[in-house]
PDB file of N, CA and C in Angstrom:
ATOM      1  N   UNK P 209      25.564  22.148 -54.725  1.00 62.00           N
ATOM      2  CA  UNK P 209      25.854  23.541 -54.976  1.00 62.00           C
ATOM      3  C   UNK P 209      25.465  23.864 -56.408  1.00 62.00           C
ATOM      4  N   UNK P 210      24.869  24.804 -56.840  1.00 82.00           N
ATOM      5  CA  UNK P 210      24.686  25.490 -58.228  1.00 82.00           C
ATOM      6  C   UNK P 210      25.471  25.311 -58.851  1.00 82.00           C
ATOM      7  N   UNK P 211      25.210  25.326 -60.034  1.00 87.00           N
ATOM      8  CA  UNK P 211      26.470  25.511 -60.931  1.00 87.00           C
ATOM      9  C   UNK P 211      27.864  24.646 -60.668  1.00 87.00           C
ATOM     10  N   UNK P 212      27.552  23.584 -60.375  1.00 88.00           N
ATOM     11  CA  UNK P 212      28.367  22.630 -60.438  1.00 88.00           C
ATOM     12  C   UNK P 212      27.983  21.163 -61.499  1.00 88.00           C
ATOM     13  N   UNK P 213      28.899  20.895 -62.670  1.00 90.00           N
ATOM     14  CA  UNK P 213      28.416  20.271 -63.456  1.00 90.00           C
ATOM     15  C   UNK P 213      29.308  18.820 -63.228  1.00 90.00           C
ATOM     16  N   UNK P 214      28.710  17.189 -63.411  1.00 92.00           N
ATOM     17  CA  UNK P 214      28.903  16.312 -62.999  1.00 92.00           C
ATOM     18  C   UNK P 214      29.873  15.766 -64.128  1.00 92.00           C
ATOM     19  N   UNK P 215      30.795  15.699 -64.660  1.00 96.00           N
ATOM     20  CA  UNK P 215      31.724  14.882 -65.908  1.00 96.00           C
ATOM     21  C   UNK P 215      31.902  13.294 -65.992  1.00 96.00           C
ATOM     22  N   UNK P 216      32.199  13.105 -64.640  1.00 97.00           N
ATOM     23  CA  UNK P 216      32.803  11.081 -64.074  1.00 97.00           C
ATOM     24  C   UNK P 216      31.970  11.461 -62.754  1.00 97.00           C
ATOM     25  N   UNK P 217      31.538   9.699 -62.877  1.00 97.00           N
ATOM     26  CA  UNK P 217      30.939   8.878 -61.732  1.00 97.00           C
ATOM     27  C   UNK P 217      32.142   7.741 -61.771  1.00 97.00           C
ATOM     28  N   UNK P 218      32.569   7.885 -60.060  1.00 97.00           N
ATOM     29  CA  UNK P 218      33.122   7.179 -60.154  1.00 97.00           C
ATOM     30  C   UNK P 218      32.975   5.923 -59.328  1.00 97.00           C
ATOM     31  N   UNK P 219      32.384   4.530 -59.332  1.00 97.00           N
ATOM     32  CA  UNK P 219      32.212   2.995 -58.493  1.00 97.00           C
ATOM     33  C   UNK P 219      32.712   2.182 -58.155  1.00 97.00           C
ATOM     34  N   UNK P 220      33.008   1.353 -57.109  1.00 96.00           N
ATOM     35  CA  UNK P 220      33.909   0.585 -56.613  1.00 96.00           C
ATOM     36  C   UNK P 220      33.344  -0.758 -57.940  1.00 96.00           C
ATOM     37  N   UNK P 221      32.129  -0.930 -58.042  1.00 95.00           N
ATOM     38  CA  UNK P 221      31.566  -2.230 -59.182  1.00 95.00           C
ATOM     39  C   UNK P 221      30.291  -1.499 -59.799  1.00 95.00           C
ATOM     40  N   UNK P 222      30.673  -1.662 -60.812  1.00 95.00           N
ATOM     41  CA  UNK P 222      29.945  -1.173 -61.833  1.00 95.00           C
ATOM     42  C   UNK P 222      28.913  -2.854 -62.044  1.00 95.00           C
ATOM     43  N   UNK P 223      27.502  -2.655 -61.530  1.00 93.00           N
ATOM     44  CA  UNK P 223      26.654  -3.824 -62.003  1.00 93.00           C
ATOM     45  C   UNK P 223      26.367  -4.131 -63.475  1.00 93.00           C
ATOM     46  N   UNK P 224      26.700  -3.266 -64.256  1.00 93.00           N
ATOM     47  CA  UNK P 224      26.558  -3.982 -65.386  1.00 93.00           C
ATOM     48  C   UNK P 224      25.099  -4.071 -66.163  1.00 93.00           C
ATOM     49  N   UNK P 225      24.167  -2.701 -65.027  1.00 93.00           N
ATOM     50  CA  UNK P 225      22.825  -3.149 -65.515  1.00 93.00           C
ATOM     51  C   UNK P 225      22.421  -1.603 -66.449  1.00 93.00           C
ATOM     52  N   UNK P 226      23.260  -0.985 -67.397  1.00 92.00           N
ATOM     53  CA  UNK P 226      22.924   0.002 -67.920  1.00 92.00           C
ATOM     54  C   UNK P 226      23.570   1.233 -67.351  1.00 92.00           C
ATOM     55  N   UNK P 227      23.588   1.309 -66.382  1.00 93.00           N
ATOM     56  CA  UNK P 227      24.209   2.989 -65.928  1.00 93.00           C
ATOM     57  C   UNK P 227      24.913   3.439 -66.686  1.00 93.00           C
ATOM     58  N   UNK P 228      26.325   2.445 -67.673  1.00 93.00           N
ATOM     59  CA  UNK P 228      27.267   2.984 -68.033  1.00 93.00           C
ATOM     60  C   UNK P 228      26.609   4.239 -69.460  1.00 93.00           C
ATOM     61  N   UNK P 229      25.455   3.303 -70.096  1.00 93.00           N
ATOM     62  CA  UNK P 229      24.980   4.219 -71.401  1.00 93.00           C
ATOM     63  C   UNK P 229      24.065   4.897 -70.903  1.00 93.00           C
ATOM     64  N   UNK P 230      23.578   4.811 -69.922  1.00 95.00           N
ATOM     65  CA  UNK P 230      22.636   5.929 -69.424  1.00 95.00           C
ATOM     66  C   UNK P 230      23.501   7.130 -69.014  1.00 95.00           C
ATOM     67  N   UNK P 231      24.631   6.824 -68.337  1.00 96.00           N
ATOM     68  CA  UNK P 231      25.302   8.033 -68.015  1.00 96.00           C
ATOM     69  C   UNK P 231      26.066   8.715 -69.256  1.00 96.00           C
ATOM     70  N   UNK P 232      26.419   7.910 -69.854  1.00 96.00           N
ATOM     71  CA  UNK P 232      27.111   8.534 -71.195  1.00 96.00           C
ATOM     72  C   UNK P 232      26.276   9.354 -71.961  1.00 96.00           C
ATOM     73  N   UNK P 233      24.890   9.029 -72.160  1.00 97.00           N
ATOM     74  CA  UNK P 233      23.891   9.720 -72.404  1.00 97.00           C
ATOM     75  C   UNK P 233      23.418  11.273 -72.180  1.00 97.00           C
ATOM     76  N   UNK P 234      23.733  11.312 -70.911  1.00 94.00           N
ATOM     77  CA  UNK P 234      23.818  12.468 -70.190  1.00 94.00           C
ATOM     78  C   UNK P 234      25.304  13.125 -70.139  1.00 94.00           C
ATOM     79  N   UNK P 235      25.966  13.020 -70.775  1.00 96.00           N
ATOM     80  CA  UNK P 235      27.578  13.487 -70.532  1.00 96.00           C
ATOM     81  C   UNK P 235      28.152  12.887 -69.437  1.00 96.00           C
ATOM     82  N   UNK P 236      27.966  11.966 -68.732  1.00 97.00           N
ATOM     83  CA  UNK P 236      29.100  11.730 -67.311  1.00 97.00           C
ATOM     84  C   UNK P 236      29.471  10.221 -67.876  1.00 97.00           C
ATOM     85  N   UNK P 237      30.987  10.137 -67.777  1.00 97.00           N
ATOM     86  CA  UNK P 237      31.844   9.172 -67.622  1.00 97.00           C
ATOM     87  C   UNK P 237      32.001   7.763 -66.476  1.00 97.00           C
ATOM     88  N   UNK P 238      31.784   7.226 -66.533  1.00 97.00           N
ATOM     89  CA  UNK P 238      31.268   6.175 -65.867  1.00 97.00           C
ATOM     90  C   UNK P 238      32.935   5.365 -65.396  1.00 97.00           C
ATOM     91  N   UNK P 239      33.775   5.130 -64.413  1.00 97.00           N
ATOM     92  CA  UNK P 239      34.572   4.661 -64.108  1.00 97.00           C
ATOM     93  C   UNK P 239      34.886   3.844 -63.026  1.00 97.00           C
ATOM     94  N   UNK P 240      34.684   2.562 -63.513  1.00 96.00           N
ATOM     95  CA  UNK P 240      34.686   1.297 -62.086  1.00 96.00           C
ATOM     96  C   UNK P 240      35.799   0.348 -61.899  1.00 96.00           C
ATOM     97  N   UNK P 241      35.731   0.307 -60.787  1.00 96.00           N
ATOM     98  CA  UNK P 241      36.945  -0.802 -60.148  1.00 96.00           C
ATOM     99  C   UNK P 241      37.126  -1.860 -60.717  1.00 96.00           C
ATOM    100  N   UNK P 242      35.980  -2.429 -60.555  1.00 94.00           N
ATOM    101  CA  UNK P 242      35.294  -3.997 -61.022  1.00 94.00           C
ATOM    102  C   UNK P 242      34.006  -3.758 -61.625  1.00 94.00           C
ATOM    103  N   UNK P 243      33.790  -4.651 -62.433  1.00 95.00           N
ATOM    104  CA  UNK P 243      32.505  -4.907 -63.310  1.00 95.00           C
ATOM    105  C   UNK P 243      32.098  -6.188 -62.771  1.00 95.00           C
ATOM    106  N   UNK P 244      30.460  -6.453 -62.809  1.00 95.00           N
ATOM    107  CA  UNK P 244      29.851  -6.907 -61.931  1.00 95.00           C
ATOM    108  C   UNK P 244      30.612  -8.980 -62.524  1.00 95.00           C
ATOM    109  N   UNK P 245      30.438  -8.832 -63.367  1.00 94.00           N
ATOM    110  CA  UNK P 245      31.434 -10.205 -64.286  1.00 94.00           C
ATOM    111  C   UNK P 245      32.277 -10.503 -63.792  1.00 94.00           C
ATOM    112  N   UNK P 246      33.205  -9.715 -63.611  1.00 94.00           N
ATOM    113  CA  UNK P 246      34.825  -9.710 -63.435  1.00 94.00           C
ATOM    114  C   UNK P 246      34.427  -9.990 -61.514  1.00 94.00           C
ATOM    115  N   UNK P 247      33.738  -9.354 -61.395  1.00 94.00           N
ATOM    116  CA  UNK P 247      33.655 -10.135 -59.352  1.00 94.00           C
ATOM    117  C   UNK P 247      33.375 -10.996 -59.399  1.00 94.00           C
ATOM    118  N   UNK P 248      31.852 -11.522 -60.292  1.00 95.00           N
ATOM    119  CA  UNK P 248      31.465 -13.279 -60.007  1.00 95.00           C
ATOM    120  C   UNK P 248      32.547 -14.166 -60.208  1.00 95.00           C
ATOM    121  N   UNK P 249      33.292 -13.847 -61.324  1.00 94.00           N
ATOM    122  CA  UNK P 249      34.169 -14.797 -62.537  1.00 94.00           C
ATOM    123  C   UNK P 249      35.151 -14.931 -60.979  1.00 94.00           C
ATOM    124  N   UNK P 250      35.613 -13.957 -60.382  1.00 93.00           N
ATOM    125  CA  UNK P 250      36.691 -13.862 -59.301  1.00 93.00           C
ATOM    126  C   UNK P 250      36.099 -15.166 -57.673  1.00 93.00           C
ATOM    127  N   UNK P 251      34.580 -14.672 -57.568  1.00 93.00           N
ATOM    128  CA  UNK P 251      33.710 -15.078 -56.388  1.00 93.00           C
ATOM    129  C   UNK P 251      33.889 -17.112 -56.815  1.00 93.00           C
ATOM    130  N   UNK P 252      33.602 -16.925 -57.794  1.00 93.00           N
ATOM    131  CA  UNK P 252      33.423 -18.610 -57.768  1.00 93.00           C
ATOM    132  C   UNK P 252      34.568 -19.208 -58.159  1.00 93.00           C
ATOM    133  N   UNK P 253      35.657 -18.875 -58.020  1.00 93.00           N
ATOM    134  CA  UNK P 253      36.937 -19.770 -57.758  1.00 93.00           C
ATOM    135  C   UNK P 253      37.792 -19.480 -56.824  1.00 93.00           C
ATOM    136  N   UNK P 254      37.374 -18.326 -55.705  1.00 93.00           N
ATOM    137  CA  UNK P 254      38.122 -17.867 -54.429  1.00 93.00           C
ATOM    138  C   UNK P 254      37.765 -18.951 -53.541  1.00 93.00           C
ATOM    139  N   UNK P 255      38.464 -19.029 -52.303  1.00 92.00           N
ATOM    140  CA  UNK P 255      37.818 -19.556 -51.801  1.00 92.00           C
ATOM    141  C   UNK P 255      38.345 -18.567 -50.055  1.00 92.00           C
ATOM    142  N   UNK P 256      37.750 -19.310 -48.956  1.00 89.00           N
ATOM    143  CA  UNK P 256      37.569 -17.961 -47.984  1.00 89.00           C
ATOM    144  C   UNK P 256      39.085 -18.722 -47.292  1.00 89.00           C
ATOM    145  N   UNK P 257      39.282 -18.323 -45.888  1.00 88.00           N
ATOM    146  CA  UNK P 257      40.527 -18.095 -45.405  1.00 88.00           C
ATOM    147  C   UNK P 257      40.381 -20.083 -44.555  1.00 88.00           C
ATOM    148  N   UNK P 258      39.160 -20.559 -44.734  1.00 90.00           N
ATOM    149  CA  UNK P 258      39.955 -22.418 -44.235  1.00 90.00           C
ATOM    150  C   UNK P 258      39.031 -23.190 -45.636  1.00 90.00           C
ATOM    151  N   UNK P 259      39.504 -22.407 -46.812  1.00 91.00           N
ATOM    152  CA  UNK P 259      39.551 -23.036 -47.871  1.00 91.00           C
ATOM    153  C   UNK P 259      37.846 -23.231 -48.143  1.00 91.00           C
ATOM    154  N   UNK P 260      36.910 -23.172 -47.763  1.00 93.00           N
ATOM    155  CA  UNK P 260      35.734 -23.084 -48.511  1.00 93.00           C
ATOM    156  C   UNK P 260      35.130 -21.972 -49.456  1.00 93.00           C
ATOM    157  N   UNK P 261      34.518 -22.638 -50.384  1.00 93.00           N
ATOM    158  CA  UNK P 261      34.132 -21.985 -51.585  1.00 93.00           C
ATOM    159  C   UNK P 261      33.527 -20.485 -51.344  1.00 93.00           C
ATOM    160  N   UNK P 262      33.251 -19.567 -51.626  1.00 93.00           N
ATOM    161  CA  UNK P 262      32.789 -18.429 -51.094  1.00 93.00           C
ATOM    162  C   UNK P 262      31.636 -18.071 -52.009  1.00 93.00           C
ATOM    163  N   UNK P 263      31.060 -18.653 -53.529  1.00 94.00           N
ATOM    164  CA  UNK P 263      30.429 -18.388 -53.927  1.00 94.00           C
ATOM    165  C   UNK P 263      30.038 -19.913 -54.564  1.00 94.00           C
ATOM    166  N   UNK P 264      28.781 -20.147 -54.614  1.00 94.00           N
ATOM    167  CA  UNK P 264      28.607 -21.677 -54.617  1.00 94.00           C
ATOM    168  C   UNK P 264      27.872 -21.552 -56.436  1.00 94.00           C
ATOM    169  N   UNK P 265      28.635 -22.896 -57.271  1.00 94.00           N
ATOM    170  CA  UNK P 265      28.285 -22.188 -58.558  1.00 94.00           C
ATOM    171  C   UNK P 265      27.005 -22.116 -59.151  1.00 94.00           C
ATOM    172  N   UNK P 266      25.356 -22.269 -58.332  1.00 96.00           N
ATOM    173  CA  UNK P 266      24.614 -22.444 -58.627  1.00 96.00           C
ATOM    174  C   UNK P 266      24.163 -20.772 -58.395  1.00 96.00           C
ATOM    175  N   UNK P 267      25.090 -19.974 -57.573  1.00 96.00           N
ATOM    176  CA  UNK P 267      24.892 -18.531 -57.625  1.00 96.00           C
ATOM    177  C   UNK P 267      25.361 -17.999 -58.524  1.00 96.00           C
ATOM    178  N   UNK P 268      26.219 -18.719 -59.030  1.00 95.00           N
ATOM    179  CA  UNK P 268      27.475 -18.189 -59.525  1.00 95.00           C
ATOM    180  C   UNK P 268      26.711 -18.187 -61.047  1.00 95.00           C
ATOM    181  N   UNK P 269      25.546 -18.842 -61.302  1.00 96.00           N
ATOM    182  CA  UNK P 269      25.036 -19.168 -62.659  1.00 96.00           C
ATOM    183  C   UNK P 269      23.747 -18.158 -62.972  1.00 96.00           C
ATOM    184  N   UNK P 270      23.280 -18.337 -61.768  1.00 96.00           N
ATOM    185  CA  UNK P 270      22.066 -17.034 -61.446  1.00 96.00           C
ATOM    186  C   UNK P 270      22.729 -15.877 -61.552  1.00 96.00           C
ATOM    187  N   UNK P 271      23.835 -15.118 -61.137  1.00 95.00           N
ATOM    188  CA  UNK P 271      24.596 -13.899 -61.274  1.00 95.00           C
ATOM    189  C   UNK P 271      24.069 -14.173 -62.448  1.00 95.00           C
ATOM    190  N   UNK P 272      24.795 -14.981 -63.559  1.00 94.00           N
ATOM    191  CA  UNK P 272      25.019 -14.709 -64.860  1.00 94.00           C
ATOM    192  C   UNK P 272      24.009 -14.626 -65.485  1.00 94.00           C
ATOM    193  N   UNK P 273      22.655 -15.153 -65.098  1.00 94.00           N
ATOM    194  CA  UNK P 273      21.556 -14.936 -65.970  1.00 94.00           C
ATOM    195  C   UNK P 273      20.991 -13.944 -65.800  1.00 94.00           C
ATOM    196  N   UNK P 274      21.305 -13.173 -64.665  1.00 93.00           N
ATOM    197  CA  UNK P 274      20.604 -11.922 -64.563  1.00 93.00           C
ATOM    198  C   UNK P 274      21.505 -11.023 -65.127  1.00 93.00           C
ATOM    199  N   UNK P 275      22.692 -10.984 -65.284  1.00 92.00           N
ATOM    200  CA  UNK P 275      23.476 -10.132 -65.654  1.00 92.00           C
ATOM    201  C   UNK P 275      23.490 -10.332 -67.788  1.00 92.00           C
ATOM    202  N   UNK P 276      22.868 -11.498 -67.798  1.00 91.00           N
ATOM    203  CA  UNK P 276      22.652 -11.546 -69.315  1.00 91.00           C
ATOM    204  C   UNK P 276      21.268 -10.688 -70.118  1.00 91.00           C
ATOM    205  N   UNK P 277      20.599 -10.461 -69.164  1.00 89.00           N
ATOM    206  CA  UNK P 277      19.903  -9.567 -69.124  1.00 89.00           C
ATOM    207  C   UNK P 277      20.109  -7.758 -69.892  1.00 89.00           C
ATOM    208  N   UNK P 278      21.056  -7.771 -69.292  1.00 85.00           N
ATOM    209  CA  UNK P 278      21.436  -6.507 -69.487  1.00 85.00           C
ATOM    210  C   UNK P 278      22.415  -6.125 -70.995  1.00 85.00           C
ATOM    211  N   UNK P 279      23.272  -7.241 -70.974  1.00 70.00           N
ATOM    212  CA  UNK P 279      24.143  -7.086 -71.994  1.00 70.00           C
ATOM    213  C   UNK P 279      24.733  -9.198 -72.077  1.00 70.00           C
ATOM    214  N   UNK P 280      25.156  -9.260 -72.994  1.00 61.00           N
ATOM    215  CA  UNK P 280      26.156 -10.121 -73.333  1.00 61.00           C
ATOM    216  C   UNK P 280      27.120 -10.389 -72.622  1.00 61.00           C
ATOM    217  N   UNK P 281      27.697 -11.280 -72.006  1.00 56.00           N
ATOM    218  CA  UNK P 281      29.398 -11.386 -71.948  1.00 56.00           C
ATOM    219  C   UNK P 281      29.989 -11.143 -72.780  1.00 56.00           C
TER     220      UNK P 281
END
C-alpha cells in the first residue's frame, strides 16, 4: 500500500550476514529471535529425541567459517 513506511523487520534468525547494517542504513530496525551463532552454538550440543547428535561438529565448524565471513564472534 502507498504511503506506508517500514520502521522493524522482524526474523525468527537473523543469519548474521549483514542485513542488520544494511537495514539500519535505510532506517528499519532489525529484530531476531536467534542469531545465526546462538542456533549453531545450540545445534551442536542438542541432541535429537533417542539421543543422537543433531548437528555433527564438522558442520558445526563450516557454519562458523562462513559466518566469520561476515563479522567476528
Amino acid at each position: 500500500q502507498k504511503g506506508i513506511t517500514v520502521d522493524t523487520a522482524v526474523v525468527l534468525i537473523d543469519r548474521q550476514e549483514g542485513a542488520f547494517e544494511a537495514l539500519a542504513k535505510e532506517g528499519v530496525r532489525l529484530l531476531a529471535v536467534f542469531g545465526a551463532r546462538e542456533m549453531f552454538e545450540y545445534l551442536r550440543v542438542a541432541k535429537s529425541a533417542i539421543g543422537e547428535k543433531i548437528l555433527a561438529e564438522e558442520d558445526y565448524q563450516k557454519a562458523m567459517r562462513h559466518l566469520s565471513q561476515y563479522s567476528p564472534a
